[in-house]
Short mmCIF file of C-alpha atoms in Angstrom, two decimals:
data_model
loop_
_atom_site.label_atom_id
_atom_site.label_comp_id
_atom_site.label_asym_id
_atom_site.label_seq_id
_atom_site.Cartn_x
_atom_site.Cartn_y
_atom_site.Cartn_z
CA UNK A 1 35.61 124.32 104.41
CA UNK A 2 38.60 123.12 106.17
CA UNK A 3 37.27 124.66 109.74
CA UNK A 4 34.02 122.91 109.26
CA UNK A 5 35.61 118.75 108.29
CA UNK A 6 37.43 119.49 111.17
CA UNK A 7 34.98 120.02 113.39
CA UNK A 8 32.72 117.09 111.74
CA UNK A 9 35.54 115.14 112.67
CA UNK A 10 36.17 116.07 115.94
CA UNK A 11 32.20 115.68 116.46
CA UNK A 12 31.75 112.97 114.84
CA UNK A 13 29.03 114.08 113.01
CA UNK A 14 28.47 115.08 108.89
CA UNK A 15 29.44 118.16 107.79
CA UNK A 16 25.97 119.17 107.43
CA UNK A 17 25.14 118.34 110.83
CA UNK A 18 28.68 120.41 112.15
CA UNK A 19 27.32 123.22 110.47
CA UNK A 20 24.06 122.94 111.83
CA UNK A 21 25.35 122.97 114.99
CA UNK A 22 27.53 125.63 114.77
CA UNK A 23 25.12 127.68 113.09
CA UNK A 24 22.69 127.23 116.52
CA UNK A 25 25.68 127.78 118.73
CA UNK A 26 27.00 131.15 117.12
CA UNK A 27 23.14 132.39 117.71
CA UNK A 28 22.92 131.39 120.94
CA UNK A 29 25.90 133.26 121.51
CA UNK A 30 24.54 136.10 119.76
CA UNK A 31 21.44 135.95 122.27
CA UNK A 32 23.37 136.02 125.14
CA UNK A 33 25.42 138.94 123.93
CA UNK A 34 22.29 141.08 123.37
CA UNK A 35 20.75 139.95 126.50
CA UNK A 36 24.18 141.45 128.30
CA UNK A 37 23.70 144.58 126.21
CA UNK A 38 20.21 144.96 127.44
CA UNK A 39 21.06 144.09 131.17
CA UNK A 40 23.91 146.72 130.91
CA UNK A 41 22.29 149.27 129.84
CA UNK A 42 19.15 149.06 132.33
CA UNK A 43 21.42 149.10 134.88
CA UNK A 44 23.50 152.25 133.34
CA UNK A 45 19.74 153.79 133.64
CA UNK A 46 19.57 153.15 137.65
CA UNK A 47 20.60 155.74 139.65
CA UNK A 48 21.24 153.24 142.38
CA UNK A 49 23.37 151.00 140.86
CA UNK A 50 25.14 154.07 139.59
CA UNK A 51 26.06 155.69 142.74
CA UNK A 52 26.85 151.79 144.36
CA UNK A 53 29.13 151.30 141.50
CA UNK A 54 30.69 154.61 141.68
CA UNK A 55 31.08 154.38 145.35
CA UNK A 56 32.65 150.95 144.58
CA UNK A 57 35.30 152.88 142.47
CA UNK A 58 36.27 155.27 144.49
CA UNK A 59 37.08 152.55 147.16
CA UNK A 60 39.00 150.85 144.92
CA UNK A 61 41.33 153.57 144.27
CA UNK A 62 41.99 154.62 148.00
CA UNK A 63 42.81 150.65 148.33
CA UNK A 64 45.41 151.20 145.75
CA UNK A 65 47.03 154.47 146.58
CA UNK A 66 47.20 153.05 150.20
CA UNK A 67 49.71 150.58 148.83
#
């Protein structure tokens, strides 16, 4: 209760009206996660990207035992 008048406050707004918006805001961020997720795991599922990023890797790991 004390998390949400302070954020009313900050806002400017009523506490029903903080909580509203934070409400919208944590599932936005929840959308974004899961969009992420899915992106993540389509590319996990191409080969190309694959090899790129393991190529990518193994550069990165002559780079630092050339050091």
């Amino acid at each position: 209760v004390r998390a949400l008048d302070e954020l009313a406050r900050r806002r400017n707004v009523t506490r029903a009206e903080a909580a509203r918006q934070a409400i919208a805001e944590a599932a936005e961020r929840e959308r974004r996660r899961a969009g992420l997720a899915a992106e993540a795991a389509a590319l996990m599922r191409d080969p190309a990207y694959m090899a790129e990023a393991r190529e990518v890797a193994e550069l990165m790991e002559r780079l630092r035992g050339s050091g």
